mmCIF file of C-alpha atoms in Angstrom:
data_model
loop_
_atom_site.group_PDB
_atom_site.id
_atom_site.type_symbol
_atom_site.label_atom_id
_atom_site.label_comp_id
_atom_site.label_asym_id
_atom_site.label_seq_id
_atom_site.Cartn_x
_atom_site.Cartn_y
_atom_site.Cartn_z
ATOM 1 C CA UNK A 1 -129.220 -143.586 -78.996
ATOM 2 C CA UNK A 2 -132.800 -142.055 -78.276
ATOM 3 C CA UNK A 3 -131.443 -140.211 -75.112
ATOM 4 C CA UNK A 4 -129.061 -138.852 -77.165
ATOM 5 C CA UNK A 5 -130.808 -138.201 -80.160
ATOM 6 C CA UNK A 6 -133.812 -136.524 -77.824
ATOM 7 C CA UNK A 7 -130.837 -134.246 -76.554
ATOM 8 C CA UNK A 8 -129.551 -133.160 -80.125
ATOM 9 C CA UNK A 9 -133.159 -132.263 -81.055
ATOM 10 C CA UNK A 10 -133.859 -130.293 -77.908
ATOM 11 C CA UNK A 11 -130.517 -128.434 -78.739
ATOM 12 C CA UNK A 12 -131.723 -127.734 -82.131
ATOM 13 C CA UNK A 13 -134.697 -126.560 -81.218
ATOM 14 C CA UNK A 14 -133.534 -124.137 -78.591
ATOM 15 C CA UNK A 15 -130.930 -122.788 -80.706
ATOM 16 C CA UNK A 16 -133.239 -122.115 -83.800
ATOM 17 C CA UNK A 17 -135.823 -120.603 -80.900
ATOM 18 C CA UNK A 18 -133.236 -118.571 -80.039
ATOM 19 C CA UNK A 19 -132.289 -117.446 -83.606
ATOM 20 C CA UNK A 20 -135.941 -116.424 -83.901
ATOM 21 C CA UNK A 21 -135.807 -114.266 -81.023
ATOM 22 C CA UNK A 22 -132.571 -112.792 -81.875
ATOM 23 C CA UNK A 23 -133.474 -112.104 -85.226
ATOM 24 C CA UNK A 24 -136.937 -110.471 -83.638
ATOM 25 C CA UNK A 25 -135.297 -108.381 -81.522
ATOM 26 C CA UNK A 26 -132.774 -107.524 -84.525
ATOM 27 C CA UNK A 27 -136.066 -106.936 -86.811
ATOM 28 C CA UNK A 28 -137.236 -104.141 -84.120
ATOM 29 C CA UNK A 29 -134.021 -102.576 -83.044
ATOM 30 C CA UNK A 30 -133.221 -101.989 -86.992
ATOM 31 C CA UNK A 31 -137.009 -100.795 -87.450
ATOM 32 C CA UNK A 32 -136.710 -98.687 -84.357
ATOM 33 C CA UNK A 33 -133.122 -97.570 -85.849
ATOM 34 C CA UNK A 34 -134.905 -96.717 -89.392
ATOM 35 C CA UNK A 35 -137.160 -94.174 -87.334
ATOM 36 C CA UNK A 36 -134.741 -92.873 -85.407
ATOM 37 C CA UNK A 37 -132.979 -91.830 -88.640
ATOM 38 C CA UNK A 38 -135.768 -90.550 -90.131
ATOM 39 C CA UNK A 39 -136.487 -88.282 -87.250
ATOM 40 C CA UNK A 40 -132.960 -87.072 -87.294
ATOM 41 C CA UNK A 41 -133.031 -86.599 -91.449
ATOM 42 C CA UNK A 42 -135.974 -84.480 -91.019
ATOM 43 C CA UNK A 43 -134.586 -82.884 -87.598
ATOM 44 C CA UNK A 44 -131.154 -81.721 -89.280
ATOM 45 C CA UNK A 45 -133.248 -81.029 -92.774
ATOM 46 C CA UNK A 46 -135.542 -78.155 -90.345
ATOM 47 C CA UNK A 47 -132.348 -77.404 -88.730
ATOM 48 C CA UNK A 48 -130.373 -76.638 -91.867
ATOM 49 C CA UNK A 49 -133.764 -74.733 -93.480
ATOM 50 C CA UNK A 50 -133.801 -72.430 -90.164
ATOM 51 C CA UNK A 51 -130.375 -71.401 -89.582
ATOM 52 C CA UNK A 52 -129.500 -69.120 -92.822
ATOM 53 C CA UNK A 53 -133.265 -67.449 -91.467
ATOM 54 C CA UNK A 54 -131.795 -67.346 -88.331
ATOM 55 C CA UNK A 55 -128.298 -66.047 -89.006
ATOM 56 C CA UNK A 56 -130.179 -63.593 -91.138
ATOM 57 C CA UNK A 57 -132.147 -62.501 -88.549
ATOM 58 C CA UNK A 58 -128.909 -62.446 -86.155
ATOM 59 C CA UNK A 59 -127.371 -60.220 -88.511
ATOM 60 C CA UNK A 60 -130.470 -57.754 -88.786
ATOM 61 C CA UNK A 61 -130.816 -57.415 -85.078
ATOM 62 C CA UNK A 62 -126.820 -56.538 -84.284
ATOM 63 C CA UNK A 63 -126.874 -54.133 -87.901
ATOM 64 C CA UNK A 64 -129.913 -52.068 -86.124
ATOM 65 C CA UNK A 65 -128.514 -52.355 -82.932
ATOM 66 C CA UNK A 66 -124.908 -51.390 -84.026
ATOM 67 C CA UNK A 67 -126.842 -48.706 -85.872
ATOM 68 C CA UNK A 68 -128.939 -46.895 -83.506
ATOM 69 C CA UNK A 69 -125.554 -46.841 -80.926
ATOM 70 C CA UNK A 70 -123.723 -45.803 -83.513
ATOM 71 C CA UNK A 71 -125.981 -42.804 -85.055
ATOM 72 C CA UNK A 72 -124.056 -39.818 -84.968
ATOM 73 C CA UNK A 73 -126.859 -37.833 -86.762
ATOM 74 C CA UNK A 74 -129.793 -37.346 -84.823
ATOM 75 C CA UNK A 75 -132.790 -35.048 -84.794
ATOM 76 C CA UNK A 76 -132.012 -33.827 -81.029
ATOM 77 C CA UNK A 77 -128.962 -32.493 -81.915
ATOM 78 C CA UNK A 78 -130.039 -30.968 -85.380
ATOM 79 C CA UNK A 79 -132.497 -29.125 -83.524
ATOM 80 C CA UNK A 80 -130.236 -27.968 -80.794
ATOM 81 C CA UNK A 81 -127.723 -26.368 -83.828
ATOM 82 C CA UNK A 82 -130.536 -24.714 -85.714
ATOM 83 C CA UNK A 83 -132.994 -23.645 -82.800
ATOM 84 C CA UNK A 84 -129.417 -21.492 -81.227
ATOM 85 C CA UNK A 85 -128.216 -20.367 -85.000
ATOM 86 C CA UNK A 86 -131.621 -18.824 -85.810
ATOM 87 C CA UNK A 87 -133.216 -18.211 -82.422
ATOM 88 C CA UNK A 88 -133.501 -13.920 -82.008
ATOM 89 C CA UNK A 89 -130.781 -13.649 -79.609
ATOM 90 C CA UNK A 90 -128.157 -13.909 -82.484
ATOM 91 C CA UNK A 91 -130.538 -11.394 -84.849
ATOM 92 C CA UNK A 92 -130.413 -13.087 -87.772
ATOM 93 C CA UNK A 93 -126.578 -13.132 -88.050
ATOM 94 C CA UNK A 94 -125.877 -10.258 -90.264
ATOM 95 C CA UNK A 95 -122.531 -9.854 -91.116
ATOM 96 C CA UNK A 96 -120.056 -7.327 -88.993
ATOM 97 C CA UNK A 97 -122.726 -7.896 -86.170
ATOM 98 C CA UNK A 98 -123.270 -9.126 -82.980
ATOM 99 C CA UNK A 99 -125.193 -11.714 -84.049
ATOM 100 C CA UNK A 100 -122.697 -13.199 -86.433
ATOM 101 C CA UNK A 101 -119.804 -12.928 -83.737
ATOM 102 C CA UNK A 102 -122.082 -15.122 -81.371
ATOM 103 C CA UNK A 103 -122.694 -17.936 -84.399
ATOM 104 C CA UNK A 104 -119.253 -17.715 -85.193
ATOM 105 C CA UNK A 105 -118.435 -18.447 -81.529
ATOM 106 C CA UNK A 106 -120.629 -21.276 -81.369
ATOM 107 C CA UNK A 107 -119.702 -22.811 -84.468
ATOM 108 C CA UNK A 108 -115.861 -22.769 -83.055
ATOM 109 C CA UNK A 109 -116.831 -24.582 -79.920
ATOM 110 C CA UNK A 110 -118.642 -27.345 -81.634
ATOM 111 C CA UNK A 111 -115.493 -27.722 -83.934
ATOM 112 C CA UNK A 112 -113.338 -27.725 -80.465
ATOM 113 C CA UNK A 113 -115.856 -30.592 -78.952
ATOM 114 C CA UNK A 114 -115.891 -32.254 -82.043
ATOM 115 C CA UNK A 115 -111.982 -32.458 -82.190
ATOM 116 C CA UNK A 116 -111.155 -30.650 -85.508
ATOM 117 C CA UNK A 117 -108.010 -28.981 -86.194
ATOM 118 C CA UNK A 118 -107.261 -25.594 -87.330
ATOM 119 C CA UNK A 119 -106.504 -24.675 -90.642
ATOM 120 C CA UNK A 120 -103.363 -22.724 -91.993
ATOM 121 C CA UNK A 121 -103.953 -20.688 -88.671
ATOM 122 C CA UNK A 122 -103.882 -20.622 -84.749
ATOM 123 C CA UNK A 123 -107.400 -20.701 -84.330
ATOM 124 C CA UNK A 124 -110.722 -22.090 -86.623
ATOM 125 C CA UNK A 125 -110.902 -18.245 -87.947
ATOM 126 C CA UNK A 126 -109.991 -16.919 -91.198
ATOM 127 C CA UNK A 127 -109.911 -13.205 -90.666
ATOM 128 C CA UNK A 128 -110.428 -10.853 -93.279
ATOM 129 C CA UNK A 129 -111.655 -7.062 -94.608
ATOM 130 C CA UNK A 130 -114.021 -6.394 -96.605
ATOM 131 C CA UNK A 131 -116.127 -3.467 -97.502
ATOM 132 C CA UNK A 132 -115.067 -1.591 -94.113
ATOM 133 C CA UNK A 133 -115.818 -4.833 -92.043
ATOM 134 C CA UNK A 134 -114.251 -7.382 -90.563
ATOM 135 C CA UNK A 135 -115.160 -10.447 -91.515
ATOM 136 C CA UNK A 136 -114.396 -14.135 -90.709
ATOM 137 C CA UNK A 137 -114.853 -17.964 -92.543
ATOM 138 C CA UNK A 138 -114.917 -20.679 -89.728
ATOM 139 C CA UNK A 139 -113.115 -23.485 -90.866
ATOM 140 C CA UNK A 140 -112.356 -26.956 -89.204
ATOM 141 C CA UNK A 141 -109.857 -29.631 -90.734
ATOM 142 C CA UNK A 142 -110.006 -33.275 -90.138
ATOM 143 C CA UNK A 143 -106.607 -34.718 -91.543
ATOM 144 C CA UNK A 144 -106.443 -37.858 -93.919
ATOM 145 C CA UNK A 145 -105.085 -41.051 -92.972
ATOM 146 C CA UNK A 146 -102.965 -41.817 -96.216
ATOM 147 C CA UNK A 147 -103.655 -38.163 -98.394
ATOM 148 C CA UNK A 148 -103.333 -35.297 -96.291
ATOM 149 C CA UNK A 149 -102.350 -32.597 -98.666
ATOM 150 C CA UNK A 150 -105.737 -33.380 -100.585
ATOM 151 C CA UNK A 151 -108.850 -31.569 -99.397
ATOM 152 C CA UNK A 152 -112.541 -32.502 -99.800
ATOM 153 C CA UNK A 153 -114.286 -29.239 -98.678
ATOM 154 C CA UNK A 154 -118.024 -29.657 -96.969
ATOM 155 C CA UNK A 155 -119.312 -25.962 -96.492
ATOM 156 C CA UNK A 156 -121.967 -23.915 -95.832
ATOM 157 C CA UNK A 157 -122.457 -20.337 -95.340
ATOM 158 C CA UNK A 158 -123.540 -19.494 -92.102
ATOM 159 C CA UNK A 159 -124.812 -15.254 -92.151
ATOM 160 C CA UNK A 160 -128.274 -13.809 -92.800
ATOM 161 C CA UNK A 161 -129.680 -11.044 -93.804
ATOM 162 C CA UNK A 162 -130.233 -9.689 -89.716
ATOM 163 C CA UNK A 163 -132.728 -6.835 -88.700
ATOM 164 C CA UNK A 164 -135.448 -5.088 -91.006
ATOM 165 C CA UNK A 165 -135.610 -1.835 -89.198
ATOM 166 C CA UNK A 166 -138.929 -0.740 -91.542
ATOM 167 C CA UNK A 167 -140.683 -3.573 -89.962
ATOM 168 C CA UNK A 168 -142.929 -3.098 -86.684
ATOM 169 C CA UNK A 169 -142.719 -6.017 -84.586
ATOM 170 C CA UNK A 170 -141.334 -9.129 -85.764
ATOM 171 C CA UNK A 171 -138.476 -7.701 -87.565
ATOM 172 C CA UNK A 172 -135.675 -10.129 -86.964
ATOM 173 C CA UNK A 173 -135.037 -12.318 -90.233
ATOM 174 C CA UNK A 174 -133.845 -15.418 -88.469
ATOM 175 C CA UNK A 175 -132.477 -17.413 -91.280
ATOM 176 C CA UNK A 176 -133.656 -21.383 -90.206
ATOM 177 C CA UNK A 177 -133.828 -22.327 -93.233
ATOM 178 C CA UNK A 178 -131.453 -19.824 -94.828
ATOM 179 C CA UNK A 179 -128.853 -21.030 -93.522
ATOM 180 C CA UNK A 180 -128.795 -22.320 -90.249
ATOM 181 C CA UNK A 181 -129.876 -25.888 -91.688
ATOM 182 C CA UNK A 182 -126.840 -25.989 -93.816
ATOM 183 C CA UNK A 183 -124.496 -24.938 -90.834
ATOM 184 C CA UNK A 184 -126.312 -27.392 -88.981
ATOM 185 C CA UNK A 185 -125.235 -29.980 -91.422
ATOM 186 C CA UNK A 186 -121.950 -29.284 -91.706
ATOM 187 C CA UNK A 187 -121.657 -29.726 -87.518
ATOM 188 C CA UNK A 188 -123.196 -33.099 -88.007
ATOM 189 C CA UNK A 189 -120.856 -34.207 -90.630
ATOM 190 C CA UNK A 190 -117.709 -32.526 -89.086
ATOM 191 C CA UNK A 191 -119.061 -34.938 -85.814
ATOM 192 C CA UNK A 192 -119.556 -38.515 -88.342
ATOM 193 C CA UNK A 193 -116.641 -38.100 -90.029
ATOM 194 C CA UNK A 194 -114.441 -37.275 -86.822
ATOM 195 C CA UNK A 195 -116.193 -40.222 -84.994
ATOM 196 C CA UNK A 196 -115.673 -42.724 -88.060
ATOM 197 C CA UNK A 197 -112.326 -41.836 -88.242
ATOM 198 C CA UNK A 198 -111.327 -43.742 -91.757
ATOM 199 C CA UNK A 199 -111.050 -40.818 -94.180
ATOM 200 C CA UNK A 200 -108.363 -41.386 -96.383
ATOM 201 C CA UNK A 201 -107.821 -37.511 -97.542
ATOM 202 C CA UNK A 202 -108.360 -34.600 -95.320
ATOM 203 C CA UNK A 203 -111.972 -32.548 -95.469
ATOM 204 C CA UNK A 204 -111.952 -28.954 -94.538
ATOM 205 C CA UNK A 205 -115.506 -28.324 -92.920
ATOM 206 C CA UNK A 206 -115.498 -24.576 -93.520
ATOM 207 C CA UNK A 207 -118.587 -22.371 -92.900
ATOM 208 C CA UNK A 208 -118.646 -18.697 -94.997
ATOM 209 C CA UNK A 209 -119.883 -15.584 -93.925
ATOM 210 C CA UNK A 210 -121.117 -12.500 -96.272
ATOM 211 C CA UNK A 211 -122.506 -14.954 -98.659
ATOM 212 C CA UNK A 212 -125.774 -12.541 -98.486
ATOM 213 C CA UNK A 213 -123.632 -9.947 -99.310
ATOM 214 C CA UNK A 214 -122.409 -11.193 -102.538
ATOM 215 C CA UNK A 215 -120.346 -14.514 -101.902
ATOM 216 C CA UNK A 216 -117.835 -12.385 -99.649
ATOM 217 C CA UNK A 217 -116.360 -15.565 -97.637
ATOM 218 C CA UNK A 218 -116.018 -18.287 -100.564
ATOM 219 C CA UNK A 219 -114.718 -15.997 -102.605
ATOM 220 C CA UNK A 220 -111.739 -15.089 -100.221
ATOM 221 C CA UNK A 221 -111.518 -18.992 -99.358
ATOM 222 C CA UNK A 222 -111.110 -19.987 -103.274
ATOM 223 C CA UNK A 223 -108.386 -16.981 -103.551
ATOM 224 C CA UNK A 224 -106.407 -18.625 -100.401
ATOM 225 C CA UNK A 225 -106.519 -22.455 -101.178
ATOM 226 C CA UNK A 226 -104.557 -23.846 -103.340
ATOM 227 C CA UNK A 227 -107.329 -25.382 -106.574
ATOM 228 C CA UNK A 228 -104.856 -28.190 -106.967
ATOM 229 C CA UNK A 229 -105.493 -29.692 -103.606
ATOM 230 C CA UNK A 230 -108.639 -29.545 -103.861
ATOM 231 C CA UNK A 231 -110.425 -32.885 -104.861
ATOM 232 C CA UNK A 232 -114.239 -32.290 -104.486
ATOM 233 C CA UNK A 233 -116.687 -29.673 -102.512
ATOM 234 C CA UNK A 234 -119.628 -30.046 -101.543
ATOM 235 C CA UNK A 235 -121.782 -26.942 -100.486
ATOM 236 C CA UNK A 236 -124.809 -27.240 -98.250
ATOM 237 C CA UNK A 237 -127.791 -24.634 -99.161
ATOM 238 C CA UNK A 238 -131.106 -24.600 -97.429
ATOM 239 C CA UNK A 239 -131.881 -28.017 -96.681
ATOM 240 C CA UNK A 240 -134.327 -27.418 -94.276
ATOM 241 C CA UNK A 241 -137.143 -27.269 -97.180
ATOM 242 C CA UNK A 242 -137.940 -30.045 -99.753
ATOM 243 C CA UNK A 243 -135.663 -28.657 -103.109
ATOM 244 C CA UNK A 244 -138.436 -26.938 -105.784
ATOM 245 C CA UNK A 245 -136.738 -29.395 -108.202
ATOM 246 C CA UNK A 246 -138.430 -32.360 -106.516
ATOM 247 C CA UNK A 247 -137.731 -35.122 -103.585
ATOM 248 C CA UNK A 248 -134.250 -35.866 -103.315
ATOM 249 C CA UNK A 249 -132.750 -33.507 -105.402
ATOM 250 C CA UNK A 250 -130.612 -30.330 -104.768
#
């Protein structure tokens, strides 16, 4: 019986040893385990902090991106339009003159690049008399998707007053501001509008002459359109100059 009770305690022992250990081991793998999931906690708690910054910050970069490939209006091309319209080969654009036929000419090829169509006539022109002259509105139609029979006009008029004769010199009145800047912006819209390609009712781009002359050109468009169709116009006047009435206004 002591051999065999020596054996049983041996066993005993070993087997409680071996608890210990095992429950050691257990003590640091659970401890280590605790830290682990600490780390990850605070990992996945950075983690979920950063990402609406950085989905924010996603979105900025493809919105400025999209953005500056998307710009249809940009300051090269304004200047192109405006430095032709009132440079002195086109002599400040008087109406029934050379001048005026050679803006009227370019005005009709942007519309042509641009992709407008013509309105109520074979070609962008609405030909006229009036007071011994022959006169002409430019006018370029972009048709709507779902209300084509309704019309927002964007216009402009696009004479000047041409050549002082009484003035030595520097007699051409050139007509930047007055009103090359507002034909210049109806070319830029005509070229958003075309490129965006979502307007539900049609806009009539339409650039008058003879406005110096007493409001020759509008005044024959508004007795050719019919009112009802119209929804909204906007006209563009010297925009080249901050408005007298204060920033932003008109």
């Amino acid at each position: 019986f002591d051999g065999l009770s020596k054996i049983i305690k041996e066993f005993v022992a070993s087997y409680f040893l071996r608890i210990e250990n095992i429950s050691f081991v257990f003590l640091i793998s659970f401890s280590k385990s605790l830290k682990i999931i600490k780390f990850l906690r605070l990992f996945f708690s950075d983690i979920i902090e950063i990402i609406p910054c950085f989905f924010s910050f996603l979105f900025s970069f493809l919105l400025t991106y999209y953005n500056l490939q998307s710009q249809v209006i940009n300051e090269d091309l304004v200047n192109k339009h405006i430095s032709y319209l009132s440079s002195d080969e086109l002599e400040g654009r008087k109406s029934g003159t050379k001048g005026i036929e050679l803006a009227a000419q370019y005005i009709e090829k942007e519309f042509e690049r641009i992709g407008l169509k013509t309105f109520n006539s074979e070609d962008y022109r609405q030909n006229f008399e009036s007071r011994g002259l022959n006169l002409f509105n430019i006018i370029g139609l972009l048709e709507g998707k779902e209300k084509p029979n309704e019309y927002i006009v964007i216009s402009a008029h696009y004479d000047h007053i041409g050549i002082n004769e009484d003035i030595e010199g520097d007699n051409i009145f050139n007509g930047a501001n007055d009103n090359a800047s507002g034909t210049t912006a109806v070319l830029l819209l005509a070229k958003h509008y075309k490129e965006l390609d979502s307007n539900s009712r049609s806009i009539l781009f339409v650039l008058f002459t003879a406005e110096e002359m007493g409001l020759i050109g509008s005044r024959y468009f508004g007795e050719k359109i019919n009112p009802d169709s119209i929804i909204a116009g906007i006209n563009i006047e010297m925009i080249g100059k901050e408005s007298p009435f204060g920033e932003k206004t008109a």
